[in-house]
Amino acid sequence: MVSDHYDTLEINRNATDAEIKKAFRRLALKFHPGRNKQTGSTERFSQLGEAYDVLSDPRKKATYDKFGKEGLKGGIPPEFGCTGAWSSKYVYHGNPEKTFREFFGGDNPFADFFTNDARLQFGGLKPGDVKTQDPPMERDLHLTLDDLFNGCTKKVKISRRVINEDGCTSSIRDKILTIAVKPGWKEGTRIIFPKEGDQGPNSIPADIVFIVRQESHPLFVRQGSDLIYKVQITLKMALTGFSVDVQTLDGRLITIPINDIVHPSYNKVVTGAGMPLSQDLSQRGNLIVTFDIVFPKKLSAESKHLIKHALPS
């Protein structure tokens, strides 16, 4: 049986007020009868209450340090010349639960812990309970087409509730998560950070999941691993041929000759000039050039005559 108040709180005699409070917080939560059903926990909890009641009060602590328990409980002997409060007898009120609640300032000492915005029930896990993991926390990760073509590194700051070093209280802290974006990732790709959600005594932290959301691009439309590039041309170009210059996402300028007659459903496929394949970066999709043919609004009689003679019937 532990008899010394310092031993009860597992601290040395030079402990500061902050260290006394920290020790009581940790041990009182550990041995509270509502959480700890082991034999002896009720007695230990009572000892903790009395030890904290004495050592947290400067005058009681000074008396205890000099005269011990007997001097504290029996009053300081008259030969020491003490009067008033210093010589009065100390009697612990015997209600460790009262000390406990006064220390935490409320009816629920576990109110610092939250999971899914729900306050935990007083007493924590009960015997036989099994910790369950909270549902995944999903967040959108907005990336440009250039990000997804070339790959990049994104750093995302999250705020989450974590258990403090005392193992009893919690606080909100920020953390930076680093995401290595792989070339070729598609819309909807999920990046999982296991157990990076809020911490709590009764649950396993949720996974944090980032879901890729591709932003629109001014020149290209993505279809799977292919890139669609639309060009506006005149009817004359569609009939007589031309070339198209395309600035690719990796910075190259490629010239594509069009020698075919371009009809409304025609497109030009450039093999291997599309998006990289994330599962095999040596492979790429295609660049598909489509055309928007702009017809003239009107033709002169002479132009109509020339077209009639130039085109086969």
Short mmCIF file of N, CA, C and O in Angstrom, two decimals, residues 48 85 157:
data_model
loop_
_atom_site.label_atom_id
_atom_site.label_comp_id
_atom_site.label_asym_id
_atom_site.label_seq_id
_atom_site.Cartn_x
_atom_site.Cartn_y
_atom_site.Cartn_z
N LEU A 48 -5.18 8.91 -4.51
CA LEU A 48 -4.80 9.98 -5.43
C LEU A 48 -5.53 11.28 -5.09
O LEU A 48 -4.95 12.37 -5.14
N ALA A 85 -4.30 28.79 11.02
CA ALA A 85 -4.54 27.74 10.03
C ALA A 85 -3.39 26.76 9.93
O ALA A 85 -3.59 25.59 9.65
N LYS A 157 -2.32 20.80 -45.78
CA LYS A 157 -2.38 20.93 -44.33
C LYS A 157 -3.75 20.46 -43.83
O LYS A 157 -4.78 20.87 -44.34
#
